[in-house]
Amino acid sequence: KQEVTQIPAALSVPEGENLVLNCSFTDSAIYNLQWFRQDPGKGLTSLLLIQSSQREQTSGRLNASLDKSSGRSTLYIAASQPGDSATYLCAVKAAGNKLTFGGGTRVLVKP
Amino acid sequence: DAGVIQSPRHEVTEMGQEVTLRCKPISGHDYLFWYRQTMMRGLELLIYFNNNVPIDDSGMPEDRFSAKMPNASFSTLKIQPSEPRDSAVYFCASTFRASGVTGELFFGEGSRLTVL
């Protein structure tokens, strides 16, 4: 059974500092990995999708890497801003089209 | 496209009442998923459809829960009778699969259910 873990559960950084969010999964037989952002009381917004054949994806200040063999992905957010405060979730898609989510990392960027 | 549309956004009901949640997926998407989110258990997959056909409902907690997708643009999740432990945010999400590659999963804003 696929298990996805995100550590730490919460993170607080001063504005301008780079953010590093970690995601680990137990079964490396995945189709893709997706990072989401969730604001309080809102739905999930897709940030980046990495296919299993890719090693990284970039979008603006966001960069996500994928190491299937070690079961890890890292989301980097450069030069954090208070507007980046949210919960970030990673999810992996394996056989059966099921997406398994991590518990999320709650980020607070202090001005 | 307006994205995945869910209704109602908020529902407060009493124990024993029937609850129906609705979802309109993004046009052209052939997969639809229902998730439930709680503080204790995070995001849980309840059921998903492919081309309007239920593929995996192993996450549906009990017989009180049922889901239908009568056509490509509409799905419902029904709880009858509802119980306080069903209180959660219910999300609908959709995606597509083309050339063997699965696309991004797009979520609706969710339906926050409170059962008193």
PDB file of C-alpha atoms in Angstrom:
ATOM      1  CA  LYS A   1       0.000   0.000   0.000  1.00  0.00           C
ATOM      2  CA  GLN A   2       1.408   3.392  -1.041  1.00  0.00           C
ATOM      3  CA  GLU A   3       2.133   5.767   1.825  1.00  0.00           C
ATOM      4  CA  VAL A   4       3.061   9.402   1.339  1.00  0.00           C
ATOM      5  CA  THR A   5       4.741  11.410   4.075  1.00  0.00           C
ATOM      6  CA  GLN A   6       5.456  15.114   4.310  1.00  0.00           C
ATOM      7  CA  ILE A   7       7.856  16.411   6.906  1.00  0.00           C
ATOM      8  CA  PRO A   8       7.734  18.846   8.595  1.00  0.00           C
ATOM      9  CA  ALA A   9       4.017  19.243   9.192  1.00  0.00           C
ATOM     10  CA  ALA A  10       4.494  22.980   9.693  1.00  0.00           C
ATOM     11  CA  LEU A  11       7.150  25.495   8.715  1.00  0.00           C
ATOM     12  CA  SER A  12       7.631  29.183   9.512  1.00  0.00           C
ATOM     13  CA  VAL A  13      10.181  31.321   7.665  1.00  0.00           C
ATOM     14  CA  PRO A  14      10.916  35.048   7.282  1.00  0.00           C
ATOM     15  CA  GLU A  15      10.023  36.701   3.998  1.00  0.00           C
ATOM     16  CA  GLY A  16      12.702  36.322   1.344  1.00  0.00           C
ATOM     17  CA  GLU A  17      14.025  33.017   2.568  1.00  0.00           C
ATOM     18  CA  ASN A  18      13.884  30.012   0.225  1.00  0.00           C
ATOM     19  CA  LEU A  19      11.399  27.280   1.116  1.00  0.00           C
ATOM     20  CA  VAL A  20      12.219  23.578   0.877  1.00  0.00           C
ATOM     21  CA  LEU A  21       9.314  21.159   1.248  1.00  0.00           C
ATOM     22  CA  ASN A  22       9.833  17.413   1.347  1.00  0.00           C
ATOM     23  CA  CYS A  23       7.653  14.530   0.204  1.00  0.00           C
ATOM     24  CA  SER A  24       8.483  10.827   0.457  1.00  0.00           C
ATOM     25  CA  PHE A  25       6.609   7.805  -0.830  1.00  0.00           C
ATOM     26  CA  THR A  26       7.031   4.096  -0.160  1.00  0.00           C
ATOM     27  CA  ASP A  27       6.289   2.540  -3.568  1.00  0.00           C
ATOM     28  CA  SER A  28       8.434   3.839  -6.428  1.00  0.00           C
ATOM     29  CA  ALA A  29       6.099   2.399  -9.103  1.00  0.00           C
ATOM     30  CA  ILE A  30       4.333   5.700  -9.749  1.00  0.00           C
ATOM     31  CA  TYR A  31       2.935   7.327 -12.878  1.00  0.00           C
ATOM     32  CA  ASN A  32       3.359  10.881 -11.711  1.00  0.00           C
ATOM     33  CA  LEU A  33       3.656  13.167  -8.701  1.00  0.00           C
ATOM     34  CA  GLN A  34       1.735  16.374  -8.253  1.00  0.00           C
ATOM     35  CA  TRP A  35       2.207  19.290  -5.857  1.00  0.00           C
ATOM     36  CA  PHE A  36      -0.818  21.256  -4.710  1.00  0.00           C
ATOM     37  CA  ARG A  37      -1.453  24.369  -2.689  1.00  0.00           C
ATOM     38  CA  GLN A  38      -4.465  24.739  -0.406  1.00  0.00           C
ATOM     39  CA  ASP A  39      -5.542  28.002   1.185  1.00  0.00           C
ATOM     40  CA  PRO A  40      -7.786  27.896   4.273  1.00  0.00           C
ATOM     41  CA  GLY A  41     -11.364  27.058   3.361  1.00  0.00           C
ATOM     42  CA  LYS A  42     -10.487  26.560  -0.292  1.00  0.00           C
ATOM     43  CA  GLY A  43      -9.945  23.743  -2.714  1.00  0.00           C
ATOM     44  CA  LEU A  44      -6.604  22.437  -3.944  1.00  0.00           C
ATOM     45  CA  THR A  45      -4.737  24.300  -6.661  1.00  0.00           C
ATOM     46  CA  SER A  46      -2.320  22.337  -8.819  1.00  0.00           C
ATOM     47  CA  LEU A  47       1.194  23.797  -8.805  1.00  0.00           C
ATOM     48  CA  LEU A  48       3.373  21.308 -10.658  1.00  0.00           C
ATOM     49  CA  LEU A  49       2.972  17.878 -12.203  1.00  0.00           C
ATOM     50  CA  ILE A  50       6.015  15.651 -12.709  1.00  0.00           C
ATOM     51  CA  GLN A  51       5.632  12.564 -14.874  1.00  0.00           C
ATOM     52  CA  SER A  52       7.511   9.452 -13.759  1.00  0.00           C
ATOM     53  CA  SER A  53       9.978   9.862 -16.641  1.00  0.00           C
ATOM     54  CA  GLN A  54      10.896  13.400 -15.601  1.00  0.00           C
ATOM     55  CA  ARG A  55      13.299  14.540 -12.906  1.00  0.00           C
ATOM     56  CA  GLU A  56      12.061  18.077 -12.367  1.00  0.00           C
ATOM     57  CA  GLN A  57       9.550  20.724 -13.322  1.00  0.00           C
ATOM     58  CA  THR A  58       9.783  24.482 -12.984  1.00  0.00           C
ATOM     59  CA  SER A  59       7.183  27.225 -12.921  1.00  0.00           C
ATOM     60  CA  GLY A  60       8.274  30.741 -11.976  1.00  0.00           C
ATOM     61  CA  ARG A  61       9.689  30.686  -8.442  1.00  0.00           C
ATOM     62  CA  LEU A  62       8.695  27.038  -8.011  1.00  0.00           C
ATOM     63  CA  ASN A  63      10.861  24.048  -8.791  1.00  0.00           C
ATOM     64  CA  ALA A  64      10.002  20.445  -8.011  1.00  0.00           C
ATOM     65  CA  SER A  65      12.357  17.497  -8.277  1.00  0.00           C
ATOM     66  CA  LEU A  66      11.573  13.804  -8.379  1.00  0.00           C
ATOM     67  CA  ASP A  67      13.834  10.900  -7.441  1.00  0.00           C
ATOM     68  CA  LYS A  68      11.783   7.763  -8.001  1.00  0.00           C
ATOM     69  CA  SER A  69      14.455   5.334  -6.879  1.00  0.00           C
ATOM     70  CA  SER A  70      14.696   6.919  -3.448  1.00  0.00           C
ATOM     71  CA  GLY A  71      10.987   7.700  -3.244  1.00  0.00           C
ATOM     72  CA  ARG A  72      11.420  11.423  -2.767  1.00  0.00           C
ATOM     73  CA  SER A  73      10.297  14.728  -4.183  1.00  0.00           C
ATOM     74  CA  THR A  74      11.256  18.225  -3.115  1.00  0.00           C
ATOM     75  CA  LEU A  75       9.414  21.465  -3.792  1.00  0.00           C
ATOM     76  CA  TYR A  76      11.579  24.594  -3.751  1.00  0.00           C
ATOM     77  CA  ILE A  77      10.013  28.033  -3.540  1.00  0.00           C
ATOM     78  CA  ALA A  78      12.528  30.793  -4.117  1.00  0.00           C
ATOM     79  CA  ALA A  79      12.420  34.159  -2.334  1.00  0.00           C
ATOM     80  CA  SER A  80       9.296  33.390  -0.300  1.00  0.00           C
ATOM     81  CA  GLN A  81       6.558  35.998   0.086  1.00  0.00           C
ATOM     82  CA  PRO A  82       3.743  36.312   2.650  1.00  0.00           C
ATOM     83  CA  GLY A  83       1.341  35.308  -0.141  1.00  0.00           C
ATOM     84  CA  ASP A  84       3.045  31.909  -0.252  1.00  0.00           C
ATOM     85  CA  SER A  85       1.551  31.099   3.157  1.00  0.00           C
ATOM     86  CA  ALA A  86      -0.674  28.056   2.662  1.00  0.00           C
ATOM     87  CA  THR A  87      -0.688  24.292   3.065  1.00  0.00           C
ATOM     88  CA  TYR A  88       1.275  22.409   0.427  1.00  0.00           C
ATOM     89  CA  LEU A  89       0.362  18.827  -0.404  1.00  0.00           C
ATOM     90  CA  CYS A  90       2.053  16.282  -2.586  1.00  0.00           C
ATOM     91  CA  ALA A  91       0.250  13.364  -4.175  1.00  0.00           C
ATOM     92  CA  VAL A  92       1.461  10.357  -6.143  1.00  0.00           C
ATOM     93  CA  LYS A  93      -0.472   8.469  -8.770  1.00  0.00           C
ATOM     94  CA  ALA A  94       0.115   4.742  -9.026  1.00  0.00           C
ATOM     95  CA  ALA A  95      -1.679   1.791 -10.600  1.00  0.00           C
ATOM     96  CA  GLY A  96      -5.454   2.036 -10.601  1.00  0.00           C
ATOM     97  CA  ASN A  97      -5.367   5.788 -11.198  1.00  0.00           C
ATOM     98  CA  LYS A  98      -5.528   6.419  -7.466  1.00  0.00           C
ATOM     99  CA  LEU A  99      -3.902   9.543  -6.119  1.00  0.00           C
ATOM    100  CA  THR A 100      -2.437   9.116  -2.632  1.00  0.00           C
ATOM    101  CA  PHE A 101      -1.921  12.331  -0.701  1.00  0.00           C
ATOM    102  CA  GLY A 102       0.558  13.280   1.955  1.00  0.00           C
ATOM    103  CA  GLY A 103      -0.625  15.028   5.097  1.00  0.00           C
ATOM    104  CA  GLY A 104       0.635  18.384   3.905  1.00  0.00           C
ATOM    105  CA  THR A 105       3.077  21.004   5.163  1.00  0.00           C
ATOM    106  CA  ARG A 106       1.549  24.175   6.571  1.00  0.00           C
ATOM    107  CA  VAL A 107       3.757  27.123   5.620  1.00  0.00           C
ATOM    108  CA  LEU A 108       3.797  30.566   7.197  1.00  0.00           C
ATOM    109  CA  VAL A 109       5.926  33.282   5.637  1.00  0.00           C
ATOM    110  CA  LYS A 110       6.375  36.155   8.070  1.00  0.00           C
ATOM    111  CA  PRO A 111       6.724  39.696   6.699  1.00  0.00           C
TER     112      PRO A 111
ATOM    113  CA  ASP B   1     -13.474  26.888 -18.734  1.00  0.00           C
ATOM    114  CA  ALA B   2     -14.891  27.671 -15.296  1.00  0.00           C
ATOM    115  CA  GLY B   3     -13.122  24.765 -13.640  1.00  0.00           C
ATOM    116  CA  VAL B   4     -14.719  22.053 -11.530  1.00  0.00           C
ATOM    117  CA  ILE B   5     -17.965  23.353 -10.068  1.00  0.00           C
ATOM    118  CA  GLN B   6     -19.428  21.996  -6.841  1.00  0.00           C
ATOM    119  CA  SER B   7     -22.636  22.742  -5.025  1.00  0.00           C
ATOM    120  CA  PRO B   8     -23.635  23.519  -2.396  1.00  0.00           C
ATOM    121  CA  ARG B   9     -20.560  25.205  -0.943  1.00  0.00           C
ATOM    122  CA  HIS B  10     -21.910  24.813   2.570  1.00  0.00           C
ATOM    123  CA  GLU B  11     -24.550  22.469   3.954  1.00  0.00           C
ATOM    124  CA  VAL B  12     -25.764  22.205   7.515  1.00  0.00           C
ATOM    125  CA  THR B  13     -28.233  19.441   8.213  1.00  0.00           C
ATOM    126  CA  GLU B  14     -29.532  17.311  11.021  1.00  0.00           C
ATOM    127  CA  MET B  15     -28.639  13.718  11.664  1.00  0.00           C
ATOM    128  CA  GLY B  16     -30.780  11.347   9.652  1.00  0.00           C
ATOM    129  CA  GLN B  17     -31.407  13.719   6.774  1.00  0.00           C
ATOM    130  CA  GLU B  18     -30.434  12.971   3.180  1.00  0.00           C
ATOM    131  CA  VAL B  19     -27.575  15.004   1.721  1.00  0.00           C
ATOM    132  CA  THR B  20     -26.836  15.362  -1.990  1.00  0.00           C
ATOM    133  CA  LEU B  21     -23.628  16.960  -3.223  1.00  0.00           C
ATOM    134  CA  ARG B  22     -23.214  17.895  -6.868  1.00  0.00           C
ATOM    135  CA  CYS B  23     -20.281  18.245  -9.219  1.00  0.00           C
ATOM    136  CA  LYS B  24     -19.719  19.451 -12.759  1.00  0.00           C
ATOM    137  CA  PRO B  25     -16.275  18.396 -14.054  1.00  0.00           C
ATOM    138  CA  ILE B  26     -14.178  20.302 -16.542  1.00  0.00           C
ATOM    139  CA  SER B  27     -15.435  19.767 -20.079  1.00  0.00           C
ATOM    140  CA  GLY B  28     -13.429  17.111 -21.894  1.00  0.00           C
ATOM    141  CA  HIS B  29     -12.179  15.399 -18.737  1.00  0.00           C
ATOM    142  CA  ASP B  30     -12.964  11.697 -18.640  1.00  0.00           C
ATOM    143  CA  TYR B  31     -12.072  10.964 -15.026  1.00  0.00           C
ATOM    144  CA  LEU B  32     -13.996  12.217 -12.005  1.00  0.00           C
ATOM    145  CA  PHE B  33     -13.025  11.706  -8.385  1.00  0.00           C
ATOM    146  CA  TRP B  34     -14.794  12.289  -5.072  1.00  0.00           C
ATOM    147  CA  TYR B  35     -12.570  12.983  -2.053  1.00  0.00           C
ATOM    148  CA  ARG B  36     -13.319  13.692   1.586  1.00  0.00           C
ATOM    149  CA  GLN B  37     -11.052  15.842   3.763  1.00  0.00           C
ATOM    150  CA  THR B  38     -10.998  15.887   7.557  1.00  0.00           C
ATOM    151  CA  MET B  39      -8.432  17.076  10.058  1.00  0.00           C
ATOM    152  CA  MET B  40      -7.980  13.566  11.428  1.00  0.00           C
ATOM    153  CA  ARG B  41      -7.622  11.590   8.198  1.00  0.00           C
ATOM    154  CA  GLY B  42      -6.579  14.174   5.605  1.00  0.00           C
ATOM    155  CA  LEU B  43      -7.720  13.594   2.015  1.00  0.00           C
ATOM    156  CA  GLU B  44      -9.373  10.268   1.321  1.00  0.00           C
ATOM    157  CA  LEU B  45     -10.480   8.989  -2.080  1.00  0.00           C
ATOM    158  CA  LEU B  46     -14.085   7.825  -1.914  1.00  0.00           C
ATOM    159  CA  ILE B  47     -14.820   6.800  -5.504  1.00  0.00           C
ATOM    160  CA  TYR B  48     -13.788   7.588  -9.055  1.00  0.00           C
ATOM    161  CA  PHE B  49     -15.388   7.312 -12.480  1.00  0.00           C
ATOM    162  CA  ASN B  50     -13.953   6.881 -15.960  1.00  0.00           C
ATOM    163  CA  ASN B  51     -16.230   7.777 -18.859  1.00  0.00           C
ATOM    164  CA  ASN B  52     -19.163   7.915 -16.424  1.00  0.00           C
ATOM    165  CA  VAL B  53     -18.559   4.373 -15.155  1.00  0.00           C
ATOM    166  CA  PRO B  54     -17.617   3.798 -11.496  1.00  0.00           C
ATOM    167  CA  ILE B  55     -14.187   2.168 -11.459  1.00  0.00           C
ATOM    168  CA  ASP B  56     -13.250   1.951  -7.794  1.00  0.00           C
ATOM    169  CA  ASP B  57     -15.596   2.610  -4.896  1.00  0.00           C
ATOM    170  CA  SER B  58     -13.502   0.871  -2.252  1.00  0.00           C
ATOM    171  CA  GLY B  59     -13.121   4.150  -0.389  1.00  0.00           C
ATOM    172  CA  MET B  60     -16.840   4.635   0.134  1.00  0.00           C
ATOM    173  CA  PRO B  61     -17.171   4.247   3.907  1.00  0.00           C
ATOM    174  CA  GLU B  62     -20.594   2.644   4.186  1.00  0.00           C
ATOM    175  CA  ASP B  63     -23.734   1.744   2.311  1.00  0.00           C
ATOM    176  CA  ARG B  64     -25.119   5.085   3.384  1.00  0.00           C
ATOM    177  CA  PHE B  65     -22.888   6.629   0.723  1.00  0.00           C
ATOM    178  CA  SER B  66     -23.677   6.375  -2.974  1.00  0.00           C
ATOM    179  CA  ALA B  67     -22.408   8.166  -6.082  1.00  0.00           C
ATOM    180  CA  LYS B  68     -23.690   8.441  -9.614  1.00  0.00           C
ATOM    181  CA  MET B  69     -22.534   9.947 -12.861  1.00  0.00           C
ATOM    182  CA  PRO B  70     -25.468   9.966 -15.291  1.00  0.00           C
ATOM    183  CA  ASN B  71     -23.520  11.860 -17.949  1.00  0.00           C
ATOM    184  CA  ALA B  72     -20.111  13.353 -18.668  1.00  0.00           C
ATOM    185  CA  SER B  73     -20.971  16.714 -17.142  1.00  0.00           C
ATOM    186  CA  PHE B  74     -22.633  15.799 -13.856  1.00  0.00           C
ATOM    187  CA  SER B  75     -22.066  13.654 -10.784  1.00  0.00           C
ATOM    188  CA  THR B  76     -23.714  13.366  -7.386  1.00  0.00           C
ATOM    189  CA  LEU B  77     -22.596  12.037  -4.022  1.00  0.00           C
ATOM    190  CA  LYS B  78     -25.448  11.120  -1.731  1.00  0.00           C
ATOM    191  CA  ILE B  79     -25.445  10.335   1.974  1.00  0.00           C
ATOM    192  CA  GLN B  80     -28.596   8.774   3.380  1.00  0.00           C
ATOM    193  CA  PRO B  81     -29.055   8.889   6.319  1.00  0.00           C
ATOM    194  CA  SER B  82     -26.398  11.371   7.356  1.00  0.00           C
ATOM    195  CA  GLU B  83     -24.535  11.133  10.673  1.00  0.00           C
ATOM    196  CA  PRO B  84     -22.399  13.664  12.606  1.00  0.00           C
ATOM    197  CA  ARG B  85     -19.221  11.726  11.732  1.00  0.00           C
ATOM    198  CA  ASP B  86     -19.882  12.478   8.059  1.00  0.00           C
ATOM    199  CA  SER B  87     -19.054  16.133   8.728  1.00  0.00           C
ATOM    200  CA  ALA B  88     -16.153  17.008   6.425  1.00  0.00           C
ATOM    201  CA  VAL B  89     -15.269  18.875   3.267  1.00  0.00           C
ATOM    202  CA  TYR B  90     -16.133  16.871   0.171  1.00  0.00           C
ATOM    203  CA  PHE B  91     -14.123  17.602  -2.954  1.00  0.00           C
ATOM    204  CA  CYS B  92     -14.765  16.691  -6.535  1.00  0.00           C
ATOM    205  CA  ALA B  93     -11.846  16.570  -8.974  1.00  0.00           C
ATOM    206  CA  SER B  94     -11.429  15.782 -12.653  1.00  0.00           C
ATOM    207  CA  THR B  95      -8.664  14.967 -15.094  1.00  0.00           C
ATOM    208  CA  PHE B  96      -8.063  13.375 -18.468  1.00  0.00           C
ATOM    209  CA  ARG B  97      -5.844  10.681 -19.867  1.00  0.00           C
ATOM    210  CA  ALA B  98      -4.405  10.982 -23.375  1.00  0.00           C
ATOM    211  CA  SER B  99      -1.661   9.042 -25.120  1.00  0.00           C
ATOM    212  CA  GLY B 100      -1.100   7.017 -21.990  1.00  0.00           C
ATOM    213  CA  VAL B 101      -0.251  10.137 -19.977  1.00  0.00           C
ATOM    214  CA  THR B 102      -2.407  11.230 -17.072  1.00  0.00           C
ATOM    215  CA  GLY B 103      -3.005  14.939 -16.841  1.00  0.00           C
ATOM    216  CA  GLU B 104      -3.179  17.223 -13.855  1.00  0.00           C
ATOM    217  CA  LEU B 105      -5.932  16.743 -11.322  1.00  0.00           C
ATOM    218  CA  PHE B 106      -8.151  19.791 -10.921  1.00  0.00           C
ATOM    219  CA  PHE B 107     -10.231  20.259  -7.787  1.00  0.00           C
ATOM    220  CA  GLY B 108     -13.447  22.093  -7.096  1.00  0.00           C
ATOM    221  CA  GLU B 109     -13.812  24.471  -4.156  1.00  0.00           C
ATOM    222  CA  GLY B 110     -15.406  21.748  -2.052  1.00  0.00           C
ATOM    223  CA  SER B 111     -18.688  21.294  -0.200  1.00  0.00           C
ATOM    224  CA  ARG B 112     -18.397  21.782   3.543  1.00  0.00           C
ATOM    225  CA  LEU B 113     -20.896  19.482   5.250  1.00  0.00           C
ATOM    226  CA  THR B 114     -21.897  19.805   8.887  1.00  0.00           C
ATOM    227  CA  VAL B 115     -24.244  17.194  10.330  1.00  0.00           C
ATOM    228  CA  LEU B 116     -25.689  18.171  13.695  1.00  0.00           C
TER     229      LEU B 116
END
